[in-house]
C-alpha cells in the first residue's frame, strides 16, 4: 500500500538556520497540525520544538546527520528568516532533503579591535550592504562617508555589549542614546536590532572559528560541567560545558564552549546524546577527555555514567558539604547561629535600634563595620554574619537595654563557631582559578588542613574542636575512593613542587607503574638521529657476512669486541618501558622547585629533558580542582541574561555567554 505524501510547510518568522532541515506538518488546506512538532526533511523523524525551541533540532542534526551539521557549523552568519510562503511543500517519502530558500547571508569583513582593547581574537563585523538599521559597522546605510572614529565607537559598543552580558535593547533606551550623544553628537547610533541580528552572529562566528582551531590541536583536555536550574516551576535548566587544556606554549587555557538549554523532565539519554553532539563540531572526541569535574548533581552524575566518562567531584562542593554537615550535626552550633541571626534581625528590622547603633559606631570608631544577615544554605554568609556581630560587640552592648541583656550571653558561642568557619574561608578561593594548576594541590591542601588549619588547639572551645574534627574527617573521607586517589596521586607526582612528597611507598610505586604504562602508549622516541636503527642494520649485516652456503664462518673475538657487541645489543633491545622508567626516576630524583613556582613554567623549560612525562603532564595538570569556571558564569545574578529575562531564546543565551566568557579582559 502506497503511503500518502507528507505535507510540510515552512516555519515562519524564524532566524535559526536549522529550520532549513525541518518543516511543520500541515493539512491539504495549508493549516498546521502541530506547531510544536518539527519534521526532519532528511529522515522524516518528528522532533519536539515546543515554543520554537531549536535545541532538540540542532541535537538531532548533529547526531543523525553530521554532514548537514557541518554545513550549519560552517555558516558565517545565521540566516535572517524564511520567506512567508503560505504554499505547502509536498515531501514524498523518498525525498532526501529539500533546500529551503533563505535570504542571502551578509558578507563578512575581518577587522581587528581598536587600540586599547585586547580581546585575544579578531572581531568580525558584517558588511554594511545588508543593513536595515541606521548604521552598520559604524557606517551609515546611505552614501555619506563615515569617520574612523564612528567606526571604532561601534566596535567598542559591540565589545561592551558582548563582554558585559548587556542586552542589545539598551541601544533603544533614551538614557543610553543620550550618553552616546554626549561623547559625539554626530555619531549615528545603531539600534538594538542591528547588534542582535547583524553584529552578534558574525562576531560569534569569527570568535568561534578561532577558538575551534586552537582547541582542536590539543592532545588532551579536561572539562568542567554544571547544570543550573532556571527559576520557577517547569523552567528547565542550562548545561554549561567548559574545556581546559595546556597549549604548545605551556599556558593553561580555558574556553566556555556551550551553554545548552535542557527542557524540563528530559530523559537522561536525550541530554547525554545532546552533550555528545556538542563535542562533534568542536573536534573534541571523548577519548581525549582526561576527566570531567562536576559538583554534586544526581542528574549530571547519571549523564556522565551513561556516557562512561571519567569524573571527579568538585573540591568546593565537597568542602561546602563537609562544613554544612558539621554545622547540622552540632545542635549547640545550630542554636548559636539562630541566636546570632535573631540578634542581627532585631537591629536590621528596628529603625530606632539601627539609628542608635549607627551613633554608637561613630563614637567607638567602628563605622567601617556593618551588620549582615546570612543567606539560607550558605555557611560563608553565616560566617560573615557572625564576624560582623563579633566586630560590633562593643557597640551592640551599649545599645541593648537591660531587658535584652540575655542576648549578649551568646557571644562566647558566636566566637567559637566563627573560629571554626573563619579558617575555612581563607582557603575557599585558592582552588577556584582556571588560570593556574589546581588539581595537583588537593592532596597537599588536605594534608595541610588536617595537620594545621583544622588541627585542634589546646585553648579551642569545645564547639570549635567538634566542628574542626567533623569537617576534617568528612572532607578526607570524600576523597578515599580509589579512582579519586589514583588521579590525585598522578597529578601530584607530575607537579615538580610536590612529586611523591604526599604519597606513601605503595602509592608511589602504583603511580610509577601507571605513569610508565600510559607513557608507553604515548611513547616518543628520543633517538631522533636514528642511531638505534643504524646499529640494528649494522648488527644484521655483520651476521650475514661470511655466510657461505648457509653456514657461518666462526672467528675468535677479543674481549673488547664482545663488550662492544653487548653494548650494541643493549641499545637495540632497549624497550620503551626501560626508557620511561629511567626518565621517571631521573625526574623524581631531581630537586623539587619552590612552592611559589608555576609548575607549567618549569615544564616549559624541562619538557625536552622529560619528553614522555611532559605529555602526561599536559594531560593531568589541565584538570581543574573545582567546577568554579562553569559556576562563575552565573554568579553575577544581576547580569545573567536569562535570569533577568533579557534573553529568552536559548540560542541567544548560548551566543551571549560564549562571547562574554571567551573574550579576554580589557585594559
CSV table of C-alpha atoms in Angstrom, one decimal, residues 192-644:
chain,number,residue,atom,x,y,z
A,192,UNK,CA,19.4,47.1,19.2
A,193,UNK,CA,18.1,45.1,16.3
A,194,UNK,CA,21.3,45.8,14.3
A,195,UNK,CA,23.5,44.4,17.0
A,196,UNK,CA,21.2,41.4,17.7
A,197,UNK,CA,20.7,40.4,14.0
A,198,UNK,CA,23.8,41.7,12.2
A,199,UNK,CA,26.7,42.1,14.6
A,200,UNK,CA,26.5,39.4,17.2
A,201,UNK,CA,26.1,36.4,14.9
A,202,UNK,CA,29.2,37.5,12.9
A,203,UNK,CA,31.2,38.3,16.0
A,204,UNK,CA,30.2,34.9,17.5
A,205,UNK,CA,31.1,33.0,14.3
A,206,UNK,CA,34.5,34.6,13.9
A,207,UNK,CA,35.5,34.1,17.6
A,208,UNK,CA,34.1,30.5,17.5
A,209,UNK,CA,36.2,29.6,14.4
A,210,UNK,CA,39.4,31.0,16.1
A,211,UNK,CA,38.8,29.1,19.3
A,212,UNK,CA,37.8,25.9,17.5
A,213,UNK,CA,41.1,25.9,15.6
A,214,UNK,CA,43.1,26.3,18.8
A,215,UNK,CA,41.1,23.7,20.8
A,216,UNK,CA,41.3,21.0,18.0
A,217,UNK,CA,45.1,21.0,18.2
A,218,UNK,CA,45.2,19.8,21.8
A,219,UNK,CA,46.1,16.2,22.6
A,220,UNK,CA,44.1,16.1,25.8
A,221,UNK,CA,41.6,18.3,27.5
A,222,UNK,CA,39.6,18.3,30.8
A,223,UNK,CA,36.1,19.7,31.3
A,224,UNK,CA,34.0,21.4,33.9
A,225,UNK,CA,30.3,20.7,33.6
A,226,UNK,CA,27.5,22.1,35.6
A,227,UNK,CA,23.7,22.2,35.4
A,228,UNK,CA,21.9,25.4,36.5
A,229,UNK,CA,18.1,25.0,37.1
A,230,UNK,CA,16.1,28.0,36.0
A,231,UNK,CA,13.8,29.8,38.5
A,232,UNK,CA,10.2,28.8,38.6
A,233,UNK,CA,8.4,25.5,38.1
A,234,UNK,CA,9.0,23.8,34.8
A,235,UNK,CA,11.6,26.3,33.6
A,236,UNK,CA,14.1,23.7,32.6
A,237,UNK,CA,17.8,24.2,33.1
A,238,UNK,CA,21.1,25.1,31.4
A,239,UNK,CA,24.0,22.8,30.9
A,240,UNK,CA,27.4,24.6,30.9
A,241,UNK,CA,30.3,22.9,29.2
A,242,UNK,CA,33.8,24.4,29.5
A,243,UNK,CA,37.1,22.9,28.5
A,244,UNK,CA,40.6,23.3,29.9
A,245,UNK,CA,43.8,22.4,28.1
A,246,UNK,CA,47.5,23.3,28.1
A,247,UNK,CA,48.7,24.7,24.7
A,248,UNK,CA,52.0,24.3,23.0
A,249,UNK,CA,53.4,27.2,24.9
A,250,UNK,CA,52.6,25.6,28.3
A,251,UNK,CA,49.8,28.0,29.1
A,252,UNK,CA,46.6,26.8,30.8
A,253,UNK,CA,43.7,27.8,28.6
A,254,UNK,CA,40.0,27.9,29.4
A,255,UNK,CA,37.1,28.1,27.0
A,256,UNK,CA,33.4,28.0,27.7
A,257,UNK,CA,32.1,26.2,24.6
A,258,UNK,CA,28.4,25.7,25.0
A,259,UNK,CA,25.5,26.7,27.2
A,260,UNK,CA,22.8,24.3,26.3
A,261,UNK,CA,19.2,24.5,27.3
A,262,UNK,CA,17.8,21.3,28.8
A,263,UNK,CA,13.9,21.1,28.7
A,264,UNK,CA,12.2,20.1,31.9
A,265,UNK,CA,11.9,16.3,32.5
A,266,UNK,CA,14.1,15.5,29.6
A,267,UNK,CA,15.4,11.9,29.6
A,268,UNK,CA,19.0,11.4,30.7
A,269,UNK,CA,19.7,9.6,27.4
A,270,UNK,CA,18.5,12.6,25.4
A,271,UNK,CA,20.6,15.0,27.4
A,272,UNK,CA,23.6,12.7,27.1
A,273,UNK,CA,23.2,12.5,23.3
A,274,UNK,CA,23.0,16.3,23.2
A,275,UNK,CA,26.2,16.5,25.1
A,276,UNK,CA,27.9,14.2,22.7
A,277,UNK,CA,26.7,16.2,19.7
A,278,UNK,CA,28.2,19.3,21.3
A,279,UNK,CA,31.6,17.8,21.1
A,280,UNK,CA,31.4,16.8,17.4
A,281,UNK,CA,31.6,20.3,15.8
A,282,UNK,CA,34.5,21.2,18.2
A,283,UNK,CA,36.6,18.2,17.1
A,284,UNK,CA,36.9,17.0,20.7
A,285,UNK,CA,36.3,13.3,20.8
A,286,UNK,CA,35.5,11.9,24.3
A,287,UNK,CA,38.7,9.7,24.0
A,288,UNK,CA,40.7,12.9,24.5
A,289,UNK,CA,38.8,13.8,27.7
A,290,UNK,CA,41.1,13.3,30.8
A,291,UNK,CA,38.5,14.0,33.4
A,292,UNK,CA,35.3,16.0,34.0
A,293,UNK,CA,34.8,17.9,37.2
A,294,UNK,CA,31.3,18.3,38.4
A,295,UNK,CA,29.5,19.4,41.5
A,296,UNK,CA,27.0,17.3,43.4
A,297,UNK,CA,24.2,16.7,40.9
A,298,UNK,CA,22.3,13.4,40.6
A,299,UNK,CA,21.3,14.1,37.0
A,300,UNK,CA,24.8,15.2,36.0
A,301,UNK,CA,26.3,12.1,37.6
A,302,UNK,CA,23.9,9.8,35.8
A,303,UNK,CA,24.6,11.6,32.5
A,304,UNK,CA,28.4,11.1,32.8
A,305,UNK,CA,27.9,7.5,34.0
A,306,UNK,CA,25.7,6.8,31.0
A,307,UNK,CA,28.4,8.2,28.7
A,308,UNK,CA,31.2,6.3,30.5
A,309,UNK,CA,33.2,9.5,31.0
A,310,UNK,CA,35.7,9.7,33.9
A,311,UNK,CA,34.7,12.2,36.5
A,312,UNK,CA,35.9,13.8,39.7
A,313,UNK,CA,33.9,15.6,42.4
A,314,UNK,CA,34.2,19.3,42.8
A,315,UNK,CA,36.5,20.2,45.7
A,316,UNK,CA,34.5,23.3,46.5
A,317,UNK,CA,31.3,21.3,46.5
A,318,UNK,CA,32.8,18.6,48.8
A,319,UNK,CA,34.1,21.3,51.1
A,320,UNK,CA,30.7,23.1,51.4
A,321,UNK,CA,29.1,19.7,52.0
A,322,UNK,CA,31.5,18.9,54.9
A,323,UNK,CA,31.0,22.3,56.6
A,324,UNK,CA,27.2,22.2,56.3
A,325,UNK,CA,27.2,18.6,57.6
A,326,UNK,CA,29.3,19.7,60.6
A,327,UNK,CA,27.0,22.6,61.4
A,328,UNK,CA,23.9,20.5,61.1
A,329,UNK,CA,25.2,17.7,63.3
A,330,UNK,CA,26.1,20.0,66.2
A,331,UNK,CA,23.0,21.2,68.0
A,332,UNK,CA,24.9,23.8,70.0
A,333,UNK,CA,26.4,25.4,66.9
A,334,UNK,CA,23.0,25.4,65.2
A,335,UNK,CA,21.4,27.1,68.2
A,336,UNK,CA,24.2,29.6,68.3
A,337,UNK,CA,23.7,30.5,64.6
A,338,UNK,CA,19.9,31.0,65.2
A,339,UNK,CA,20.7,33.3,68.2
A,340,UNK,CA,23.1,35.3,66.1
A,341,UNK,CA,20.6,35.6,63.3
A,342,UNK,CA,17.9,36.8,65.7
A,343,UNK,CA,20.2,39.4,67.2
A,344,UNK,CA,21.1,40.7,63.8
A,345,UNK,CA,17.5,40.8,62.7
A,346,UNK,CA,16.5,42.8,65.9
A,347,UNK,CA,18.7,45.6,64.7
A,348,UNK,CA,18.0,45.5,61.0
A,349,UNK,CA,14.2,45.4,61.5
A,350,UNK,CA,14.1,48.2,64.1
A,351,UNK,CA,14.6,51.7,62.9
A,352,UNK,CA,15.4,53.1,66.3
A,353,UNK,CA,17.9,50.4,67.2
A,354,UNK,CA,19.6,50.9,63.8
A,355,UNK,CA,19.9,54.6,64.4
A,356,UNK,CA,21.3,54.2,67.9
A,357,UNK,CA,23.8,51.6,66.7
A,358,UNK,CA,25.0,54.0,64.0
A,359,UNK,CA,25.6,56.7,66.5
A,360,UNK,CA,27.5,54.4,68.8
A,361,UNK,CA,29.6,53.1,66.0
A,362,UNK,CA,30.6,56.7,65.2
A,363,UNK,CA,31.6,57.2,68.9
A,364,UNK,CA,33.7,54.0,69.0
A,365,UNK,CA,35.2,54.4,65.6
A,366,UNK,CA,33.5,51.3,64.2
A,367,UNK,CA,31.9,52.9,61.2
A,368,UNK,CA,33.7,50.6,58.8
A,369,UNK,CA,31.7,47.6,60.0
A,370,UNK,CA,28.0,46.9,59.4
A,371,UNK,CA,25.7,44.0,60.4
A,372,UNK,CA,24.9,41.4,57.8
A,373,UNK,CA,22.2,38.8,57.6
A,374,UNK,CA,23.1,35.3,56.2
A,375,UNK,CA,21.5,33.5,53.3
A,376,UNK,CA,19.9,30.0,53.7
A,377,UNK,CA,22.3,27.2,52.9
A,378,UNK,CA,25.4,29.5,52.7
A,379,UNK,CA,27.8,28.8,55.5
A,380,UNK,CA,30.1,31.6,54.1
A,381,UNK,CA,27.4,34.2,54.6
A,382,UNK,CA,26.8,32.7,58.1
A,383,UNK,CA,30.4,33.3,58.9
A,384,UNK,CA,30.3,36.8,57.6
A,385,UNK,CA,27.2,37.5,59.7
A,386,UNK,CA,28.8,36.2,62.9
A,387,UNK,CA,32.1,38.0,62.2
A,388,UNK,CA,30.2,41.3,61.8
A,389,UNK,CA,28.4,40.8,65.1
A,390,UNK,CA,31.6,40.0,66.9
A,391,UNK,CA,33.4,43.1,65.5
A,392,UNK,CA,30.5,45.3,66.6
A,393,UNK,CA,30.2,43.7,70.1
A,394,UNK,CA,31.2,46.9,72.0
A,395,UNK,CA,28.6,48.9,70.1
A,396,UNK,CA,25.9,46.3,70.5
A,397,UNK,CA,26.4,46.0,74.2
A,398,UNK,CA,25.9,49.8,74.6
A,399,UNK,CA,22.7,49.8,72.6
A,400,UNK,CA,20.9,46.9,74.1
A,401,UNK,CA,18.6,47.5,77.0
A,402,UNK,CA,18.6,45.6,80.3
A,403,UNK,CA,15.6,43.6,79.1
A,404,UNK,CA,17.6,42.4,76.0
A,405,UNK,CA,20.7,41.7,78.1
A,406,UNK,CA,20.3,37.9,77.7
A,407,UNK,CA,21.1,38.2,74.0
A,408,UNK,CA,24.6,39.1,75.0
A,409,UNK,CA,25.2,35.7,76.6
A,410,UNK,CA,25.6,34.1,73.2
A,411,UNK,CA,28.8,35.9,72.2
A,412,UNK,CA,31.2,33.2,73.5
A,413,UNK,CA,29.5,30.6,71.3
A,414,UNK,CA,29.4,33.1,68.4
A,415,UNK,CA,33.2,33.4,68.6
A,416,UNK,CA,33.6,29.6,68.9
A,417,UNK,CA,31.6,28.8,65.8
A,418,UNK,CA,33.2,31.7,63.9
A,419,UNK,CA,36.7,30.4,64.8
A,420,UNK,CA,36.0,27.1,63.1
A,421,UNK,CA,34.4,28.7,60.0
A,422,UNK,CA,36.9,31.6,59.6
A,423,UNK,CA,39.9,29.3,58.9
A,424,UNK,CA,37.9,27.6,56.1
A,425,UNK,CA,37.0,30.8,54.4
A,426,UNK,CA,40.7,31.5,53.9
A,427,UNK,CA,41.1,28.6,51.5
A,428,UNK,CA,37.8,28.6,49.6
A,429,UNK,CA,39.2,30.8,46.8
A,430,UNK,CA,42.6,29.1,46.5
A,431,UNK,CA,41.5,26.3,44.1
A,432,UNK,CA,38.8,28.3,42.1
A,433,UNK,CA,41.0,29.7,39.3
A,434,UNK,CA,41.1,28.4,35.7
A,435,UNK,CA,44.4,30.2,35.0
A,436,UNK,CA,46.8,28.1,37.1
A,437,UNK,CA,47.2,24.4,38.1
A,438,UNK,CA,44.9,23.4,40.9
A,439,UNK,CA,44.3,19.6,40.8
A,440,UNK,CA,47.8,18.7,42.0
A,441,UNK,CA,47.2,20.9,45.1
A,442,UNK,CA,44.3,19.0,46.5
A,443,UNK,CA,46.4,16.3,48.3
A,444,UNK,CA,48.8,18.9,49.8
A,445,UNK,CA,45.9,21.1,50.8
A,446,UNK,CA,44.1,18.1,52.5
A,447,UNK,CA,47.3,17.3,54.4
A,448,UNK,CA,47.6,21.0,55.4
A,449,UNK,CA,44.0,21.1,56.6
A,450,UNK,CA,44.2,18.0,58.7
A,451,UNK,CA,47.6,18.8,60.2
A,452,UNK,CA,47.4,22.6,60.6
A,453,UNK,CA,44.4,24.5,59.5
A,454,UNK,CA,41.8,22.3,61.2
A,455,UNK,CA,44.1,20.9,63.9
A,456,UNK,CA,42.6,21.1,67.3
A,457,UNK,CA,44.3,23.6,69.6
A,458,UNK,CA,44.5,23.3,73.4
A,459,UNK,CA,42.7,26.5,74.0
A,460,UNK,CA,39.9,25.9,71.5
A,461,UNK,CA,36.3,26.0,72.7
A,462,UNK,CA,34.6,22.6,72.7
A,463,UNK,CA,32.3,23.6,69.9
A,464,UNK,CA,35.3,24.7,67.8
A,465,UNK,CA,37.0,21.4,68.4
A,466,UNK,CA,33.9,19.4,67.4
A,467,UNK,CA,33.4,21.4,64.2
A,468,UNK,CA,37.0,21.2,63.1
A,469,UNK,CA,37.2,17.5,63.7
A,470,UNK,CA,34.0,16.8,61.8
A,471,UNK,CA,34.9,18.9,58.8
A,472,UNK,CA,38.4,17.4,58.5
A,473,UNK,CA,37.1,13.8,58.8
A,474,UNK,CA,34.3,14.3,56.3
A,475,UNK,CA,36.5,16.0,53.7
A,476,UNK,CA,39.2,13.3,53.9
A,477,UNK,CA,36.6,10.6,53.6
A,478,UNK,CA,35.1,12.1,50.5
A,479,UNK,CA,38.4,11.5,48.7
A,480,UNK,CA,39.1,8.0,49.8
A,481,UNK,CA,37.6,6.4,46.7
A,482,UNK,CA,40.3,4.5,44.7
A,483,UNK,CA,39.6,6.3,41.4
A,484,UNK,CA,40.0,9.7,43.1
A,485,UNK,CA,43.1,8.7,44.9
A,486,UNK,CA,44.8,7.5,41.7
A,487,UNK,CA,44.0,10.7,39.7
A,488,UNK,CA,45.1,12.9,42.6
A,489,UNK,CA,48.3,10.9,43.1
A,490,UNK,CA,49.2,11.1,39.4
A,491,UNK,CA,48.6,14.9,39.3
A,492,UNK,CA,50.6,15.4,42.4
A,493,UNK,CA,53.5,13.3,41.1
A,494,UNK,CA,53.6,15.4,37.9
A,495,UNK,CA,53.8,18.6,39.8
A,496,UNK,CA,57.5,19.4,40.3
A,497,UNK,CA,56.7,21.2,43.5
A,498,UNK,CA,55.4,18.0,45.2
A,499,UNK,CA,56.2,14.8,43.3
A,500,UNK,CA,55.9,11.9,45.7
A,501,UNK,CA,56.0,14.0,48.8
A,502,UNK,CA,52.4,13.3,49.9
A,503,UNK,CA,52.3,9.6,48.9
A,504,UNK,CA,53.4,6.6,50.9
A,505,UNK,CA,55.7,3.9,49.3
A,506,UNK,CA,52.9,1.7,48.0
A,507,UNK,CA,51.1,4.7,46.4
A,508,UNK,CA,54.3,6.0,44.9
A,509,UNK,CA,55.0,2.6,43.3
A,510,UNK,CA,51.5,2.3,42.0
A,511,UNK,CA,51.6,5.8,40.4
A,512,UNK,CA,55.0,5.0,38.9
A,513,UNK,CA,53.6,1.9,37.1
A,514,UNK,CA,50.6,3.8,35.9
A,515,UNK,CA,52.8,6.6,34.5
A,516,UNK,CA,55.1,4.1,32.8
A,517,UNK,CA,52.1,2.3,31.3
A,518,UNK,CA,50.5,5.4,30.0
A,519,UNK,CA,53.8,6.8,28.9
A,520,UNK,CA,54.4,3.7,26.7
A,521,UNK,CA,51.1,4.3,25.0
A,522,UNK,CA,52.2,7.9,24.2
A,523,UNK,CA,55.8,6.9,23.6
A,524,UNK,CA,58.0,9.4,21.8
A,525,UNK,CA,61.4,8.2,20.9
A,526,UNK,CA,64.3,10.4,21.9
A,527,UNK,CA,66.7,8.9,19.3
A,528,UNK,CA,65.8,11.5,16.6
A,529,UNK,CA,69.0,10.7,14.7
A,530,UNK,CA,68.1,7.1,14.2
A,531,UNK,CA,71.2,5.6,15.8
A,532,UNK,CA,69.3,2.6,17.1
A,533,UNK,CA,68.1,1.7,13.6
A,534,UNK,CA,71.6,2.1,12.2
A,535,UNK,CA,73.1,-0.1,14.8
A,536,UNK,CA,70.4,-2.7,14.2
A,537,UNK,CA,71.2,-2.8,10.5
A,538,UNK,CA,74.9,-3.0,11.3
A,539,UNK,CA,74.4,-6.0,13.5
A,540,UNK,CA,72.3,-7.8,10.9
A,541,UNK,CA,75.0,-7.1,8.2
A,542,UNK,CA,77.7,-8.5,10.4
A,543,UNK,CA,75.7,-11.7,10.9
A,544,UNK,CA,75.3,-12.0,7.2
A,545,UNK,CA,79.0,-11.6,6.5
A,546,UNK,CA,80.9,-14.8,5.9
A,547,UNK,CA,77.7,-16.7,5.4
A,548,UNK,CA,78.5,-19.1,2.6
A,549,UNK,CA,76.4,-22.0,1.6
A,550,UNK,CA,74.1,-21.4,4.5
A,551,UNK,CA,76.9,-21.7,7.1
A,552,UNK,CA,78.5,-19.0,9.2
A,553,UNK,CA,82.3,-18.7,9.4
A,554,UNK,CA,83.4,-18.5,13.1
A,555,UNK,CA,86.1,-16.1,14.2
A,556,UNK,CA,87.8,-15.7,17.5
A,557,UNK,CA,86.7,-12.4,19.1
A,558,UNK,CA,88.5,-10.2,21.5
A,559,UNK,CA,87.1,-9.1,24.9
A,560,UNK,CA,86.8,-5.5,23.6
A,561,UNK,CA,84.8,-6.8,20.6
A,562,UNK,CA,82.5,-8.8,22.8
A,563,UNK,CA,81.8,-5.8,25.1
A,564,UNK,CA,81.1,-3.6,22.1
A,565,UNK,CA,78.6,-6.1,20.7
A,566,UNK,CA,77.0,-6.3,24.2
A,567,UNK,CA,76.6,-2.6,24.2
A,568,UNK,CA,75.1,-2.6,20.7
A,569,UNK,CA,72.6,-5.3,21.6
A,570,UNK,CA,71.6,-3.4,24.7
A,571,UNK,CA,70.8,-0.3,22.6
A,572,UNK,CA,68.8,-2.4,20.1
A,573,UNK,CA,66.7,-4.1,22.7
A,574,UNK,CA,66.0,-1.1,24.9
A,575,UNK,CA,62.2,-1.2,25.3
A,576,UNK,CA,60.0,1.9,25.8
A,577,UNK,CA,59.3,0.7,29.3
A,578,UNK,CA,63.0,1.0,30.2
A,579,UNK,CA,63.2,4.5,28.7
A,580,UNK,CA,60.1,5.6,30.6
A,581,UNK,CA,61.4,4.1,33.9
A,582,UNK,CA,64.7,5.8,33.5
A,583,UNK,CA,63.0,9.1,32.7
A,584,UNK,CA,60.7,8.9,35.6
A,585,UNK,CA,63.5,8.0,38.1
A,586,UNK,CA,65.5,11.0,36.8
A,587,UNK,CA,62.5,13.3,37.2
A,588,UNK,CA,61.7,12.1,40.8
A,589,UNK,CA,65.3,12.3,41.9
A,590,UNK,CA,65.7,15.9,40.6
A,591,UNK,CA,65.3,18.7,43.3
A,592,UNK,CA,61.8,20.0,43.9
A,593,UNK,CA,61.1,23.5,42.9
A,594,UNK,CA,59.9,26.3,45.1
A,595,UNK,CA,56.2,26.1,46.2
A,596,UNK,CA,55.5,29.5,44.7
A,597,UNK,CA,56.8,28.4,41.3
A,598,UNK,CA,54.4,27.9,38.5
A,599,UNK,CA,54.7,24.2,37.5
A,600,UNK,CA,53.9,24.9,33.9
A,601,UNK,CA,56.8,27.3,33.6
A,602,UNK,CA,59.1,24.5,34.9
A,603,UNK,CA,57.7,22.0,32.4
A,604,UNK,CA,58.1,24.5,29.6
A,605,UNK,CA,61.9,24.6,30.4
A,606,UNK,CA,62.3,20.9,31.2
A,607,UNK,CA,59.9,19.3,28.6
A,608,UNK,CA,62.9,18.5,26.4
A,609,UNK,CA,64.6,16.6,29.3
A,610,UNK,CA,61.4,14.6,30.1
A,611,UNK,CA,59.5,14.4,26.8
A,612,UNK,CA,57.3,11.4,27.6
A,613,UNK,CA,56.4,12.7,31.1
A,614,UNK,CA,55.7,16.1,29.5
A,615,UNK,CA,52.9,14.6,27.5
A,616,UNK,CA,51.3,13.2,30.7
A,617,UNK,CA,51.8,16.5,32.5
A,618,UNK,CA,49.8,18.2,29.8
A,619,UNK,CA,47.1,15.6,30.3
A,620,UNK,CA,46.7,15.7,34.1
A,621,UNK,CA,47.7,19.2,35.0
A,622,UNK,CA,44.9,20.7,32.9
A,623,UNK,CA,42.3,19.3,35.2
A,624,UNK,CA,40.6,21.8,37.5
A,625,UNK,CA,40.0,21.1,41.2
A,626,UNK,CA,36.6,22.7,41.1
A,627,UNK,CA,33.7,23.4,38.7
A,628,UNK,CA,34.0,27.1,39.5
A,629,UNK,CA,34.8,28.1,35.9
A,630,UNK,CA,31.3,26.9,34.9
A,631,UNK,CA,29.6,28.0,38.1
A,632,UNK,CA,31.1,31.5,37.8
A,633,UNK,CA,29.2,32.1,34.6
A,634,UNK,CA,26.0,32.7,36.7
A,635,UNK,CA,27.4,34.2,39.9
A,636,UNK,CA,26.6,37.7,38.6
A,637,UNK,CA,22.8,37.4,39.2
A,638,UNK,CA,22.1,41.0,38.0
A,639,UNK,CA,23.9,40.4,34.8
A,640,UNK,CA,22.8,36.9,33.9
A,641,UNK,CA,20.8,37.4,30.8
A,642,UNK,CA,18.2,34.7,31.2
A,643,UNK,CA,17.7,35.2,35.0
A,644,UNK,CA,17.0,38.8,34.4
